Amino acid sequence: MDKLNYVPDIWAFNIYLNLLCREKMIDLALEDFHSIVKKGRDPDVVTYAIMIDGVCKVGRFNSAVGLWKEMVGKGLSPDNKACCALVVGLCEVGKVDLAYELVVEVIKGGNVEFSTLIYNALISGFCRISRIDKAQAIKLFMTKNGCEPDLVTYNVLLNYFCNELMLQEADKLFKKMERSGIRPDVYSYNQMIKGLCNTNKPDKAYLLMVNKMEADGLVDAVSYNTVIKAFCKDVILERLTSCLRIWVGRGLHQMW
DNA sequence: CTAGGGTTAG
């Protein structure tokens, strides 16, 4: 095309840039991206989404933020996919605050319909930095905006509650999920098992696994590993305490 | 319906 002096239209450019990004040839992609303007074509939202996704995938988050600001600065309105590229990319490395700060206006603007993906990425990001308040607020917001929480939304929150040993909350959420017509999957159950094991109830975890999960065909290596590890820990703890009891009972600790 | 993407566990 260059030889023939044709200037590719924006569609051709985007397909080409996407290919370069997929091949991780980011520097070349950026170079050609900048030449778009020189050749008289204006990058559009798709171009920016491709580039933002591409730079995030190679860990260049500052470039992603720069591209985003450039896009907004040009008066382009980011759509669902552009937002996803930035949010998913930034949340993956724990920069959820920055991601939220950048897209919050777009989300609250109400002009764009968002997929659950973007909400889930934000909820997961906030859970990871223990901002459950923020995560819950986003869950409420998505429902209000006509985007129902899905299996992943629930699993992300279950993961949080189980990690924080808030089992009653986890239980409540689990039931709520079932009431909403969402069938828990292996992830959901494995989170519950983890919660039970970490609150010293490996027997309950075992029963859940054998009775409920096996029956539904929802059991995998993670389930068994979690329960086995908990049982092992219990046995070790039991023996350790009995050793210590004898040790103290004989007054041996006073010799230290 | 000419292009861009995928979030959660041991």
Short mmCIF file of C-alpha atoms (C1' of nucleotides) in Angstrom, two decimals:
data_model
loop_
_atom_site.label_atom_id
_atom_site.label_comp_id
_atom_site.label_asym_id
_atom_site.label_seq_id
_atom_site.Cartn_x
_atom_site.Cartn_y
_atom_site.Cartn_z
CA MET A 1 0.00 0.00 0.00
CA ASP A 2 2.87 2.31 0.84
CA LYS A 3 4.47 1.66 -2.53
CA LEU A 4 1.27 2.41 -4.35
CA ASN A 5 0.88 5.56 -2.30
CA TYR A 6 -2.40 4.42 -0.92
CA VAL A 7 -3.31 5.57 2.54
CA PRO A 8 -5.12 2.71 4.23
CA ASP A 9 -8.42 3.66 5.75
CA ILE A 10 -8.92 3.45 9.48
CA TRP A 11 -10.38 -0.07 9.24
CA ALA A 12 -7.32 -1.43 7.50
CA PHE A 13 -5.08 0.38 9.97
CA ASN A 14 -6.90 -1.04 12.93
CA ILE A 15 -6.72 -4.59 11.62
CA TYR A 16 -3.01 -4.14 11.00
CA LEU A 17 -2.31 -2.61 14.42
CA ASN A 18 -4.28 -5.34 16.09
CA LEU A 19 -2.14 -7.93 14.36
CA LEU A 20 1.07 -6.24 15.50
CA CYS A 21 -0.22 -6.05 19.07
CA ARG A 22 -1.23 -9.69 19.04
CA GLU A 23 2.29 -10.54 17.95
CA LYS A 24 3.61 -8.39 20.81
CA MET A 25 5.34 -6.08 18.34
CA ILE A 26 4.37 -3.08 20.40
CA ASP A 27 7.12 -0.71 19.40
CA LEU A 28 6.34 -1.14 15.74
CA ALA A 29 2.64 -0.80 16.48
CA LEU A 30 3.22 2.46 18.38
CA GLU A 31 5.42 3.78 15.60
CA ASP A 32 2.79 3.06 12.97
CA PHE A 33 0.10 4.36 15.24
CA HIS A 34 1.84 7.73 15.36
CA SER A 35 2.26 7.75 11.62
CA ILE A 36 -1.49 7.46 11.19
CA VAL A 37 -1.95 11.11 11.97
CA LYS A 38 0.85 12.10 9.60
CA LYS A 39 -0.82 10.19 6.83
CA GLY A 40 -4.00 12.10 7.37
CA ARG A 41 -6.07 9.56 9.24
CA ASP A 42 -7.46 10.13 12.68
CA PRO A 43 -7.31 7.18 15.06
CA ASP A 44 -10.72 6.30 16.41
CA VAL A 45 -11.94 4.59 19.58
CA VAL A 46 -11.17 1.17 18.16
CA THR A 47 -7.60 2.21 17.38
CA TYR A 48 -7.12 3.38 20.94
CA ALA A 49 -8.73 0.27 22.39
CA ILE A 50 -6.38 -1.91 20.38
CA MET A 51 -3.35 0.07 21.46
CA ILE A 52 -4.36 0.30 25.13
CA ASP A 53 -4.93 -3.42 25.24
CA GLY A 54 -1.64 -4.03 23.47
CA VAL A 55 0.52 -1.94 25.79
CA CYS A 56 -1.17 -3.38 28.89
CA LYS A 57 -0.41 -6.90 27.73
CA VAL A 58 3.30 -6.08 27.76
CA GLY A 59 3.09 -4.29 31.08
CA ARG A 60 3.40 -0.71 29.88
CA PHE A 61 0.71 0.79 32.01
CA ASN A 62 1.91 4.34 31.82
CA SER A 63 1.57 4.18 28.06
CA ALA A 64 -1.94 2.82 28.50
CA VAL A 65 -2.91 5.73 30.71
CA GLY A 66 -1.27 8.15 28.28
CA LEU A 67 -3.22 6.72 25.35
CA TRP A 68 -6.43 6.87 27.32
CA LYS A 69 -5.94 10.52 28.20
CA GLU A 70 -5.01 11.32 24.64
CA MET A 71 -8.19 9.64 23.40
CA VAL A 72 -10.41 11.48 25.86
CA GLY A 73 -8.53 14.71 25.16
CA LYS A 74 -9.41 14.40 21.49
CA GLY A 75 -13.06 14.32 22.38
CA LEU A 76 -13.50 10.64 21.51
CA SER A 77 -16.02 8.87 23.73
CA PRO A 78 -14.68 5.58 25.03
CA ASP A 79 -17.04 2.68 24.54
CA ASN A 80 -17.40 -0.55 26.47
CA LYS A 81 -14.46 -2.26 24.86
CA ALA A 82 -12.09 0.65 25.28
CA CYS A 83 -13.00 0.84 28.95
CA CYS A 84 -12.55 -2.90 29.34
CA ALA A 85 -9.10 -2.80 27.83
CA LEU A 86 -7.95 -0.18 30.30
CA VAL A 87 -9.75 -1.48 33.37
CA VAL A 88 -8.84 -5.13 32.91
CA GLY A 89 -5.26 -4.19 32.15
CA LEU A 90 -4.84 -1.94 35.18
CA CYS A 91 -6.76 -4.14 37.61
CA GLU A 92 -4.59 -7.11 36.75
CA VAL A 93 -1.64 -5.32 38.33
CA GLY A 94 -3.59 -3.93 41.26
CA LYS A 95 -4.03 -0.43 39.89
CA VAL A 96 -7.76 -0.52 40.46
CA ASP A 97 -7.91 2.95 42.00
CA LEU A 98 -6.38 4.46 38.89
CA ALA A 99 -8.64 2.41 36.62
CA TYR A 100 -11.71 3.51 38.54
CA GLU A 101 -10.64 7.12 38.57
CA LEU A 102 -10.20 7.12 34.80
CA VAL A 103 -13.43 5.42 33.78
CA VAL A 104 -15.81 6.48 36.53
CA GLU A 105 -17.10 9.45 34.58
CA VAL A 106 -17.81 7.32 31.53
CA ILE A 107 -19.65 4.78 33.65
CA LYS A 108 -21.66 7.36 35.54
CA GLY A 109 -22.36 9.24 32.31
CA GLY A 110 -24.86 6.54 31.47
CA ASN A 111 -24.39 6.83 27.70
CA VAL A 112 -22.55 3.57 27.30
CA GLU A 113 -23.83 0.10 28.01
CA PHE A 114 -21.23 -1.90 29.87
CA SER A 115 -20.70 -5.62 29.95
CA THR A 116 -20.41 -7.46 33.24
CA LEU A 117 -16.74 -7.91 32.47
CA ILE A 118 -15.82 -4.36 33.36
CA TYR A 119 -17.82 -4.40 36.58
CA ASN A 120 -16.36 -7.76 37.54
CA ALA A 121 -12.83 -6.57 36.91
CA LEU A 122 -13.42 -3.54 39.13
CA ILE A 123 -15.14 -5.56 41.86
CA SER A 124 -12.33 -8.09 41.81
CA GLY A 125 -9.73 -5.32 41.90
CA PHE A 126 -11.32 -3.63 44.89
CA CYS A 127 -11.74 -6.94 46.72
CA ARG A 128 -8.07 -7.63 46.22
CA ILE A 129 -7.15 -4.44 48.03
CA SER A 130 -9.76 -5.16 50.72
CA ARG A 131 -12.10 -2.38 49.67
CA ILE A 132 -15.25 -4.42 50.04
CA ASP A 133 -17.34 -1.27 50.48
CA LYS A 134 -16.34 -0.10 47.04
CA ALA A 135 -16.86 -3.57 45.56
CA GLN A 136 -20.39 -3.76 46.99
CA ALA A 137 -21.18 -0.29 45.76
CA ILE A 138 -20.19 -1.28 42.24
CA LYS A 139 -22.33 -4.40 42.45
CA LEU A 140 -25.32 -2.29 43.44
CA PHE A 141 -24.54 0.18 40.70
CA MET A 142 -24.35 -2.45 37.97
CA THR A 143 -27.71 -3.87 38.95
CA LYS A 144 -29.20 -0.40 38.87
CA ASN A 145 -27.78 0.05 35.41
CA GLY A 146 -29.42 -3.05 34.05
CA CYS A 147 -26.38 -5.27 34.25
CA GLU A 148 -27.14 -8.26 36.45
CA PRO A 149 -24.30 -9.78 38.49
CA ASP A 150 -23.24 -13.07 36.96
CA LEU A 151 -21.46 -16.19 38.16
CA VAL A 152 -18.07 -14.48 38.18
CA THR A 153 -19.39 -11.50 40.16
CA TYR A 154 -20.62 -13.84 42.86
CA ASN A 155 -17.46 -15.93 42.82
CA VAL A 156 -15.28 -12.86 43.22
CA LEU A 157 -17.25 -11.76 46.27
CA LEU A 158 -17.40 -15.30 47.68
CA ASN A 159 -13.64 -15.42 47.35
CA TYR A 160 -13.36 -12.26 49.40
CA PHE A 161 -15.68 -13.38 52.19
CA CYS A 162 -14.06 -16.80 52.42
CA ASN A 163 -10.57 -15.33 52.53
CA GLU A 164 -11.66 -12.97 55.27
CA LEU A 165 -13.28 -15.90 57.12
CA MET A 166 -16.67 -14.21 56.96
CA LEU A 167 -18.50 -17.46 56.45
CA GLN A 168 -21.96 -16.26 57.38
CA GLU A 169 -21.67 -13.56 54.73
CA ALA A 170 -20.40 -16.11 52.25
CA ASP A 171 -23.30 -18.39 53.06
CA LYS A 172 -25.79 -15.60 52.59
CA LEU A 173 -24.29 -14.71 49.25
CA PHE A 174 -24.24 -18.32 48.15
CA LYS A 175 -27.96 -18.65 48.82
CA LYS A 176 -28.66 -15.34 47.16
CA MET A 177 -26.82 -16.51 44.09
CA GLU A 178 -28.90 -19.67 43.91
CA ARG A 179 -32.09 -17.64 44.37
CA SER A 180 -31.08 -15.45 41.43
CA GLY A 181 -31.01 -18.54 39.30
CA ILE A 182 -27.24 -18.71 39.03
CA ARG A 183 -25.88 -22.19 39.56
CA PRO A 184 -22.72 -22.28 41.65
CA ASP A 185 -19.82 -23.92 39.86
CA VAL A 186 -16.61 -25.58 41.04
CA TYR A 187 -15.08 -22.19 41.80
CA SER A 188 -17.96 -21.23 44.06
CA TYR A 189 -17.84 -24.49 46.00
CA ASN A 190 -14.07 -24.48 46.26
CA GLN A 191 -14.22 -21.05 47.86
CA MET A 192 -16.69 -22.33 50.45
CA ILE A 193 -14.46 -25.32 51.14
CA LYS A 194 -11.50 -23.03 51.63
CA GLY A 195 -13.50 -20.89 54.06
CA LEU A 196 -14.59 -23.91 56.09
CA CYS A 197 -11.05 -25.28 56.21
CA ASN A 198 -9.57 -21.98 57.28
CA THR A 199 -12.05 -21.70 60.12
CA ASN A 200 -11.09 -25.13 61.43
CA LYS A 201 -14.10 -26.96 60.06
CA PRO A 202 -12.47 -29.39 57.65
CA ASP A 203 -15.07 -32.01 58.53
CA LYS A 204 -17.80 -29.74 57.24
CA ALA A 205 -15.75 -29.06 54.15
CA TYR A 206 -15.32 -32.77 53.61
CA LEU A 207 -19.06 -33.40 53.91
CA LEU A 208 -19.86 -30.58 51.52
CA MET A 209 -17.42 -32.02 49.02
CA VAL A 210 -18.57 -35.61 49.27
CA ASN A 211 -22.31 -35.04 49.59
CA LYS A 212 -23.01 -31.99 47.49
CA MET A 213 -20.16 -31.51 45.08
CA GLU A 214 -19.60 -35.11 44.12
CA ALA A 215 -23.34 -35.50 43.59
CA ASP A 216 -23.43 -32.57 41.22
CA GLY A 217 -20.23 -33.58 39.47
CA LEU A 218 -18.64 -30.37 40.70
CA VAL A 219 -15.42 -31.48 42.25
CA ASP A 220 -11.83 -31.21 41.09
CA ALA A 221 -8.23 -31.42 42.24
CA VAL A 222 -8.47 -28.05 44.00
CA SER A 223 -11.32 -29.31 46.19
CA TYR A 224 -9.43 -32.38 47.31
CA ASN A 225 -6.13 -30.56 47.79
CA THR A 226 -7.81 -28.01 50.03
CA VAL A 227 -9.48 -30.61 52.25
CA ILE A 228 -6.44 -32.89 52.39
CA LYS A 229 -4.19 -30.01 53.38
CA ALA A 230 -6.58 -29.02 56.16
CA PHE A 231 -6.74 -32.56 57.53
CA CYS A 232 -2.94 -32.78 57.48
CA LYS A 233 -2.66 -29.53 59.37
CA ASP A 234 -5.11 -30.80 61.97
CA VAL A 235 -3.12 -33.97 62.56
CA ILE A 236 0.11 -32.04 62.89
CA LEU A 237 -1.45 -29.54 65.29
CA GLU A 238 -2.84 -32.38 67.40
CA ARG A 239 0.56 -34.03 67.73
CA LEU A 240 2.29 -30.72 68.32
CA THR A 241 -0.03 -29.84 71.21
CA SER A 242 0.36 -33.23 72.78
CA CYS A 243 4.15 -32.92 72.61
CA LEU A 244 4.05 -29.46 74.12
CA ARG A 245 1.76 -30.63 76.89
CA ILE A 246 4.17 -33.36 77.94
CA TRP A 247 7.08 -30.99 77.65
CA VAL A 248 5.48 -28.38 79.88
CA GLY A 249 4.06 -31.04 82.19
CA ARG A 250 7.53 -32.33 82.94
CA GLY A 251 8.77 -28.84 83.65
CA LEU A 252 11.33 -29.09 80.87
CA HIS A 253 10.56 -25.57 79.68
CA GLN A 254 11.99 -24.17 82.92
CA MET A 255 15.41 -25.41 81.95
CA TRP A 256 15.55 -22.87 79.13
"C1'" DC B 1 -23.07 -9.00 11.20
"C1'" DT B 2 -16.20 -5.20 7.50
"C1'" DA B 3 -12.30 -4.00 13.26
"C1'" DG B 4 -10.95 -4.33 19.23
"C1'" DG B 5 -11.66 -8.30 24.72
"C1'" DG B 6 -12.53 -11.62 28.73
"C1'" DT B 7 -12.71 -10.70 34.48
"C1'" DT B 8 -12.68 -15.66 39.76
"C1'" DA B 9 -10.05 -20.63 43.03
"C1'" DG B 10 -5.62 -24.80 46.01
#
